[in-house]
mmCIF file of C-alpha atoms in Angstrom:
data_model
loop_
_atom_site.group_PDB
_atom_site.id
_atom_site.type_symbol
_atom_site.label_atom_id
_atom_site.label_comp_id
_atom_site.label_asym_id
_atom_site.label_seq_id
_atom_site.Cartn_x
_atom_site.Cartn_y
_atom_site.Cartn_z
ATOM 1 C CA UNK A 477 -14.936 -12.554 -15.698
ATOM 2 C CA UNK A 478 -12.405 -10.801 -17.280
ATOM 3 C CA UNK A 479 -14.477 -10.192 -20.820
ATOM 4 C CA UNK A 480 -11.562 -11.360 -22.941
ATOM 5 C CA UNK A 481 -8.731 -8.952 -21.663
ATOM 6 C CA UNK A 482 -5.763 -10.444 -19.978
ATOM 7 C CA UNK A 483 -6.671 -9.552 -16.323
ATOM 8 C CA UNK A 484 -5.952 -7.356 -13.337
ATOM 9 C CA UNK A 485 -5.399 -9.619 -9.862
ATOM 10 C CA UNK A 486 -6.568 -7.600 -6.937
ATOM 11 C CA UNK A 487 -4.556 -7.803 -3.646
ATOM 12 C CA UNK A 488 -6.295 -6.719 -0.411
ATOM 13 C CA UNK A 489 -4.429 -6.505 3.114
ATOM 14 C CA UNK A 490 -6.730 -7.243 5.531
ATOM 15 C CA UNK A 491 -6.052 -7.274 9.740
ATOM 16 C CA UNK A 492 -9.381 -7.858 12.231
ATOM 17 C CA UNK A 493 -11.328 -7.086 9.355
ATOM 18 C CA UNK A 494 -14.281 -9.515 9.173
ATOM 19 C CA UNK A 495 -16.983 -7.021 9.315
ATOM 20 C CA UNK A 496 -15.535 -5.358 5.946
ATOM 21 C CA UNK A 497 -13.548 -7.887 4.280
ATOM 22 C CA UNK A 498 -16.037 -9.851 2.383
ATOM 23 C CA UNK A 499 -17.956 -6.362 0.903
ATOM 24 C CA UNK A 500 -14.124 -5.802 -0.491
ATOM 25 C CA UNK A 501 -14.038 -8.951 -1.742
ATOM 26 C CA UNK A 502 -17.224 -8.503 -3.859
ATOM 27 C CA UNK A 503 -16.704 -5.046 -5.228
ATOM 28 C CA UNK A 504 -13.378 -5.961 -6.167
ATOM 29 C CA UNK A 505 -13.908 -8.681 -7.970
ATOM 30 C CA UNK A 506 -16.827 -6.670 -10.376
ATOM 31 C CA UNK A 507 -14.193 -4.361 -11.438
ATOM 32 C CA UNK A 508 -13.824 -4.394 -14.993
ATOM 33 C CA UNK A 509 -11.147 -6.776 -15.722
ATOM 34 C CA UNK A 510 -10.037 -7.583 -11.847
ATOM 35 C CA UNK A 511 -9.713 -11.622 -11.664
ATOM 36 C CA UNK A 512 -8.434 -12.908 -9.331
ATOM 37 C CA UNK A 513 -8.547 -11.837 -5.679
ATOM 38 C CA UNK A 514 -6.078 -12.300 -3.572
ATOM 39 C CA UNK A 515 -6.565 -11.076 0.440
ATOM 40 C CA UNK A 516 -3.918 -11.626 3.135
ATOM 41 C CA UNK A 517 -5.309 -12.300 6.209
ATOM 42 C CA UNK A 518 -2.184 -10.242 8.283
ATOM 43 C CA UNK A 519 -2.471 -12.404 11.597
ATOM 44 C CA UNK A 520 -5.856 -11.512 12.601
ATOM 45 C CA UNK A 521 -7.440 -12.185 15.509
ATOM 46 C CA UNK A 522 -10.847 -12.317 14.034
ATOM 47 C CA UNK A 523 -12.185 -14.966 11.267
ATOM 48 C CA UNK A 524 -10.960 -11.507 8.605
ATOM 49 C CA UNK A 525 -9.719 -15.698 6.438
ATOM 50 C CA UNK A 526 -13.092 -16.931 6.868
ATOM 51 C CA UNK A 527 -15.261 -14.105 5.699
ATOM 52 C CA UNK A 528 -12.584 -13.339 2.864
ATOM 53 C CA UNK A 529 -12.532 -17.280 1.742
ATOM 54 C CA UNK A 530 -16.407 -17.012 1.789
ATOM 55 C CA UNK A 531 -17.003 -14.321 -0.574
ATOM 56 C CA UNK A 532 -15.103 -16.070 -3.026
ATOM 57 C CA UNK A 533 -11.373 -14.756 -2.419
ATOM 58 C CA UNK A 534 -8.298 -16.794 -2.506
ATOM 59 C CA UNK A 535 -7.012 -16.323 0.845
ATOM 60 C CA UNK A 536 -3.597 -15.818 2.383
ATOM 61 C CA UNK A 537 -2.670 -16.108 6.096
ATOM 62 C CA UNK A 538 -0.281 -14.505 8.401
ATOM 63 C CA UNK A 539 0.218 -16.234 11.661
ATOM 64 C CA UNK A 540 1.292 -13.002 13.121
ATOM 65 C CA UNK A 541 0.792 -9.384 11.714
ATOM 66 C CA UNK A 542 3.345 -8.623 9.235
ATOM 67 C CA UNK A 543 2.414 -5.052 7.913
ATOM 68 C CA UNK A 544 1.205 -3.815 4.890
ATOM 69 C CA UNK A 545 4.288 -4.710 2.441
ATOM 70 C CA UNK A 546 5.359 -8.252 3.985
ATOM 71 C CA UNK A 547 1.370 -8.889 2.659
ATOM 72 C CA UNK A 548 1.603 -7.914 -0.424
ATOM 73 C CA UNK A 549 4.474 -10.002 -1.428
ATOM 74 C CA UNK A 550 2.762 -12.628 0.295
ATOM 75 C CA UNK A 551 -0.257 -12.356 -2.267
ATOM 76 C CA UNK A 552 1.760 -11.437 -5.150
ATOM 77 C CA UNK A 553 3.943 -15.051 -4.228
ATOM 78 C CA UNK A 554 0.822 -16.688 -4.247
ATOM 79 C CA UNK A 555 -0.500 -15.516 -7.268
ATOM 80 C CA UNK A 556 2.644 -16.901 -9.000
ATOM 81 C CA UNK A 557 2.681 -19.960 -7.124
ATOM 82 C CA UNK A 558 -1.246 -20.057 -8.507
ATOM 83 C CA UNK A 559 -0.558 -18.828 -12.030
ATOM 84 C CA UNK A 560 2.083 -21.755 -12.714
ATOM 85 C CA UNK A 561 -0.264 -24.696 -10.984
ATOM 86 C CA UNK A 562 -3.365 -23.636 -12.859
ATOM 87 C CA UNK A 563 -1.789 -22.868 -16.007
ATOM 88 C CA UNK A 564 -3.943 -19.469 -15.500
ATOM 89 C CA UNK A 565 -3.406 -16.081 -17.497
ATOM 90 C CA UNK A 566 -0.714 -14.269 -15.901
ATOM 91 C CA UNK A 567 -2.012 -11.032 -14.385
ATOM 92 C CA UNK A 568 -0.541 -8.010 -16.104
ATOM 93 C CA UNK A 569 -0.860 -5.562 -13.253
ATOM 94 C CA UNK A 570 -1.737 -5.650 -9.765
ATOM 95 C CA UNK A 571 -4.677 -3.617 -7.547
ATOM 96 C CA UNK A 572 -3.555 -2.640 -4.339
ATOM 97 C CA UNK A 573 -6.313 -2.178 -1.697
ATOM 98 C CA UNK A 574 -6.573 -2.501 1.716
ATOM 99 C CA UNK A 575 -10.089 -4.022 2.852
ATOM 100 C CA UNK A 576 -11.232 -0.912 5.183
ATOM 101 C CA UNK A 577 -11.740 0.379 1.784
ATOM 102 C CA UNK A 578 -14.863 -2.144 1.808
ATOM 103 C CA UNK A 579 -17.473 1.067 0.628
ATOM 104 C CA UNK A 580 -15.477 2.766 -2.332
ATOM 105 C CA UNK A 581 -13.662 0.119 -4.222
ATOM 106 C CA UNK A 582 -15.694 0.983 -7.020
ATOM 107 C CA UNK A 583 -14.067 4.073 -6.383
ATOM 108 C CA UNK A 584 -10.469 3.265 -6.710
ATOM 109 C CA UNK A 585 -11.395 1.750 -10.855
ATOM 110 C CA UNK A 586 -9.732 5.059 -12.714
ATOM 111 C CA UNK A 587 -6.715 3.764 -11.273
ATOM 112 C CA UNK A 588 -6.838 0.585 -13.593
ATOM 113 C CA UNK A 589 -6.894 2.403 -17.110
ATOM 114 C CA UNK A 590 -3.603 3.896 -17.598
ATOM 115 C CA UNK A 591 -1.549 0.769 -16.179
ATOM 116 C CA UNK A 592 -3.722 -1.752 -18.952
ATOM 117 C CA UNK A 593 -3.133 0.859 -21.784
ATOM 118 C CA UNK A 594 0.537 1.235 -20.829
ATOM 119 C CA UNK A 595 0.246 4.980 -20.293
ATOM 120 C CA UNK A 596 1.335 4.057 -16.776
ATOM 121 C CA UNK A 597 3.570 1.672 -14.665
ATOM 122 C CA UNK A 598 2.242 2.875 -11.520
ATOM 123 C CA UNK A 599 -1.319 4.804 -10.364
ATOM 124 C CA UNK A 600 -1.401 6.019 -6.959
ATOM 125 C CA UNK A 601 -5.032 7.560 -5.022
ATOM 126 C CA UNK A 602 -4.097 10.836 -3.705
ATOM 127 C CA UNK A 603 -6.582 13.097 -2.285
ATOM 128 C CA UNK A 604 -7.878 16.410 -4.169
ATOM 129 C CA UNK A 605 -5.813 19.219 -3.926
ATOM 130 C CA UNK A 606 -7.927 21.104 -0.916
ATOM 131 C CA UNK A 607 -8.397 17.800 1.070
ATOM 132 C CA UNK A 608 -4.895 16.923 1.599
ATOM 133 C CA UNK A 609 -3.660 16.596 5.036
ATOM 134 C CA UNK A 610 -0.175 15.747 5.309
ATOM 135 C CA UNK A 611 1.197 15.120 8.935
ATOM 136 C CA UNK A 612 4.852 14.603 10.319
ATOM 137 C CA UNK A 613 5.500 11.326 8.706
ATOM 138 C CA UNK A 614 3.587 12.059 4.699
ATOM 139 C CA UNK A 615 6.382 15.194 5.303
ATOM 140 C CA UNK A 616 9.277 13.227 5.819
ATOM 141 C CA UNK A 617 8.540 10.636 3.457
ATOM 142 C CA UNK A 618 7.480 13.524 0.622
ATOM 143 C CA UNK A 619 11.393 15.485 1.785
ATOM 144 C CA UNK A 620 12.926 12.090 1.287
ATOM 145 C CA UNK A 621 11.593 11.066 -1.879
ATOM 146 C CA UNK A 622 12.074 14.796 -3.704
ATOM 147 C CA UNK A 623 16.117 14.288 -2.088
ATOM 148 C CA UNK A 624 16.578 10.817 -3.507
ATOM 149 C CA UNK A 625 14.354 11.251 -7.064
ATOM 150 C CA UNK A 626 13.827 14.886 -7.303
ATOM 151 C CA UNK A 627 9.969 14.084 -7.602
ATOM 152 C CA UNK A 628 7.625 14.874 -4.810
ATOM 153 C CA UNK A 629 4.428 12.775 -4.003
ATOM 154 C CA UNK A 630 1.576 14.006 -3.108
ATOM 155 C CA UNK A 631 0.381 10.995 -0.865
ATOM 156 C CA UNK A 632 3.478 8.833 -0.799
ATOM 157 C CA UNK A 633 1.840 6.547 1.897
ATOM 158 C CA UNK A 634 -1.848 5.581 0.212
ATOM 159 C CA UNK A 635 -2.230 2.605 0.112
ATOM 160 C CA UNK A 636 -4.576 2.243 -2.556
ATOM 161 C CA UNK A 637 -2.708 1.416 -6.434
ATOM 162 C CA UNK A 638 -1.710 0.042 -9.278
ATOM 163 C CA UNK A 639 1.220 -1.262 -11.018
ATOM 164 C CA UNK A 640 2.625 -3.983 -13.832
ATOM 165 C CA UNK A 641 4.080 -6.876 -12.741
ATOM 166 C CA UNK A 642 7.418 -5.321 -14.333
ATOM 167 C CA UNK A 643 7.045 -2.134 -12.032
ATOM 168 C CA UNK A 644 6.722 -4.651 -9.219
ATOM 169 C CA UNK A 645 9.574 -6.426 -9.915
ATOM 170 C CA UNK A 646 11.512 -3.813 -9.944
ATOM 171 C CA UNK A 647 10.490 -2.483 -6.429
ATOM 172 C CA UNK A 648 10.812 -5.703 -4.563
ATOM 173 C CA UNK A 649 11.999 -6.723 -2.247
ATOM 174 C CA UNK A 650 9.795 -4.043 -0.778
ATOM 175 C CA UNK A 651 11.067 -2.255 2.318
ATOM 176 C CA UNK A 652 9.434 -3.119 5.742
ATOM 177 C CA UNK A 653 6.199 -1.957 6.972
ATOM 178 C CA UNK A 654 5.028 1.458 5.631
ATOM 179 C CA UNK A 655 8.530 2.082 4.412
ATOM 180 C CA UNK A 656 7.174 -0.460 1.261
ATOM 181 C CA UNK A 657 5.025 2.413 0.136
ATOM 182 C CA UNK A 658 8.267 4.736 0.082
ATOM 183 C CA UNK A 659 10.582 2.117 -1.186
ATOM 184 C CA UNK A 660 8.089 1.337 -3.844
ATOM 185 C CA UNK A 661 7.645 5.139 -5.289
ATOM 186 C CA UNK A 662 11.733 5.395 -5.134
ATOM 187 C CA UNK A 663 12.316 2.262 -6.854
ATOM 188 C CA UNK A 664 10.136 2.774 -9.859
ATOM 189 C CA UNK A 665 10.926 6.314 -10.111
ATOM 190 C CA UNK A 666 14.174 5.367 -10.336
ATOM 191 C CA UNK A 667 13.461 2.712 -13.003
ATOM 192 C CA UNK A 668 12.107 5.786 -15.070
ATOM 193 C CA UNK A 669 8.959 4.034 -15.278
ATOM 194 C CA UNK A 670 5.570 6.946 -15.305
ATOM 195 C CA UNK A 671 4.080 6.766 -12.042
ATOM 196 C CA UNK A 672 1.082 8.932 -12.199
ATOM 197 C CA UNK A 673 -1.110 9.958 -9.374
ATOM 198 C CA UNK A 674 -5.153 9.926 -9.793
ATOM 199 C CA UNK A 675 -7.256 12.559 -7.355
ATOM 200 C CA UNK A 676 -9.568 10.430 -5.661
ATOM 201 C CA UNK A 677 -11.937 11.649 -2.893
ATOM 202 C CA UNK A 678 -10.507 8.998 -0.155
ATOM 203 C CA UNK A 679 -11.062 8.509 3.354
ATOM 204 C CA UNK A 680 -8.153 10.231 5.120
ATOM 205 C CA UNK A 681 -6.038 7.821 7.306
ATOM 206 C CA UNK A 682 -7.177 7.888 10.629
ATOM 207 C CA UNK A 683 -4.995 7.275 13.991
ATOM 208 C CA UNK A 684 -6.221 7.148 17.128
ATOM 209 C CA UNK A 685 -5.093 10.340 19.386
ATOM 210 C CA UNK A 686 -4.545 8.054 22.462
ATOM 211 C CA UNK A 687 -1.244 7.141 23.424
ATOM 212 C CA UNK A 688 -1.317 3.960 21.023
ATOM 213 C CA UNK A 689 -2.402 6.151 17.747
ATOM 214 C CA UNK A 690 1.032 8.206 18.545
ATOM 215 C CA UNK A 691 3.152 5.105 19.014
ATOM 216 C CA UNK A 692 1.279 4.073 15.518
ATOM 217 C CA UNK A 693 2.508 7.041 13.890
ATOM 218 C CA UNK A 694 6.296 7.036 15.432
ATOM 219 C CA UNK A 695 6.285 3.317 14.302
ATOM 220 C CA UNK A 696 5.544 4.781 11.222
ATOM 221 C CA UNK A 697 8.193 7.644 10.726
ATOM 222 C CA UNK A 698 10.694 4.848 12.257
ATOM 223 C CA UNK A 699 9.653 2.209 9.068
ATOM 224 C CA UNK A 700 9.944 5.307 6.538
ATOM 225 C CA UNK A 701 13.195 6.665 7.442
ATOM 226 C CA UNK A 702 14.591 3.174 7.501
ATOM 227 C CA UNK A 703 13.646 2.803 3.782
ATOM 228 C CA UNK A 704 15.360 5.815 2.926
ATOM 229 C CA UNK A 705 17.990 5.218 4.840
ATOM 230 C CA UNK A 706 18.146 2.061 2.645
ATOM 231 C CA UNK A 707 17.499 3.572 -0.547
ATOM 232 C CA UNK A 708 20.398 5.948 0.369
ATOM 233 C CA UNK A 709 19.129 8.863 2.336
ATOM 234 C CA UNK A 710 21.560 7.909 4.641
ATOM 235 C CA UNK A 711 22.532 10.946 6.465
ATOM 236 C CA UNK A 712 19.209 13.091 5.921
ATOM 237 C CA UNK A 713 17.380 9.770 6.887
ATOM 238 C CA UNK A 714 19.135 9.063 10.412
ATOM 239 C CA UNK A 715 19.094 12.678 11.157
ATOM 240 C CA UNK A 716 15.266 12.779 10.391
ATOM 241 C CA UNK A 717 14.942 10.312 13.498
ATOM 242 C CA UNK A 718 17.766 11.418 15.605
ATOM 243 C CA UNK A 719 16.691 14.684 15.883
ATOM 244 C CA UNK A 720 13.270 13.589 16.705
ATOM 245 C CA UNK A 721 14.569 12.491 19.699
ATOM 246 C CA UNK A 722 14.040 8.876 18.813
ATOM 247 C CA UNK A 723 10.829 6.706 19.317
ATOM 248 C CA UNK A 724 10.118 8.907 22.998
ATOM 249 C CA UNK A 725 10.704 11.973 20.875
ATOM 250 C CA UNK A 726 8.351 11.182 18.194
ATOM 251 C CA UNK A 727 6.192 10.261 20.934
ATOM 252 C CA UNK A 728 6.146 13.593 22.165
ATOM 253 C CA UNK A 729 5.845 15.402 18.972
ATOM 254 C CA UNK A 730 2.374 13.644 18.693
ATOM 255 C CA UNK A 731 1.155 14.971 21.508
ATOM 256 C CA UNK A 732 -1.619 17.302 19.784
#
């Protein structure tokens, strides 16, 4: 599967996903290079396991939903665990995709060139230039990240990327939640590894405008400014929140 190059494992998060899951699976695993792949199954209440499992993916399960980064170590712990048993080539790099991504994985491949040539640690899907949408939480975690690294991301929460297994490494433990995509960007920036960011013509993240899509999104800011906070933002971090007013604050920022 691999055609004789040391391969790229694929990592898919996956919550109440069965309807997409298993066309992630598949597209993932005809990228060029991409063997294995690895979805966690982040405590869903659907059979997400089942229809992963059957389309040929090694699957990982949550008993409860962990978020986005407690998933991704999850897989990446299992591919080790798999790599030793098996005796199986050690993955160089990892893809990062989440399995609502089901109709352009095939997309998401220029991100897999420049971490197998070396030209890259890290690859990150941003949207073009004209398409970008950044909201109250992409701001604060783009402010936190110039103030910590002096470099500012254009989509510091996609989801979808790739990195070496040295990059990773270096970023875990990952920070909580959506604060992993944050931590992530710090710690390898940091590292002075290249972290270089691919326009790709994604799907913009979604939220629902009810009253649960704006506790989604103060969750959100909450799980970012903790990871800077961690990273050592410490006052611009907390004041980020306070000022918000907290959770009910945030709340009613979101409002629109």
């Amino acid at each position: 599967m691999n055609s004789g190059r040391t391969p790229i494992a694929c990592v898919i998060w996956a919550k109440d996903a069965q309807r997409q899951v298993a066309d992630s699976v598949q597209a993932a695993a005809a990228l060029p290079g991409v063997d294995p792949v690895i979805v966690c199954d982040d405590g869903s209440a659907d059979e997400t396991g089942k229809y992963a499992a059957a389309a040929g993916a090694i699957v990982v399960n949550h008993q409860r939903s962990r978020g986005w980064a407690a998933s991704v170590e999850s897989a990446v712990n299992a591919l080790g665990i798999l790599e030793q048993r098996d005796r199986r080539t050690e993955a160089t790099a990892l893809l990062l995709l989440s399995a609502a991504a089901a109709e352009r994985v095939a997309d998401y491949a220029p991100l897999l060139a420049p971490v197998r040539s070396g030209d890259a640690a890290l690859t990150i899907a941003v949207p073009p230039a004209d398409a970008a949408d950044t909201g109250v939480v992409d701001t604060a975690a783009i402010r936190g990240i110039n103030e910590l690294t002096g470099w500012s991301p254009r989509a510091p929460l996609a989801l979808e990327r790739c990195l070496n297994r040295r990059a990773f490494e270096l970023a875990s433990p990952l920070a909580a939640g959506w604060g992993g995509a944050v931590s992530m960007l710090i710690d390898v920036q940091r590292a002075g590894l290249e972290i270089r960011e691919l326009e790709i013509d994604r799907p913009r993240r979604q939220s629902a405008p009810d009253l649960t899509g704006r506790f989604d999104r103060a969750v959100q800011l909450a799980e970012v400014t903790r990871a800077l906070a961690a990273r050592g933002l410490v006052q611009a971090g907390l004041n980020e929140f306070k000022e918000s007013g907290g959770i009910q604050g945030i709340l009613k920022r979101f409002k629109r």
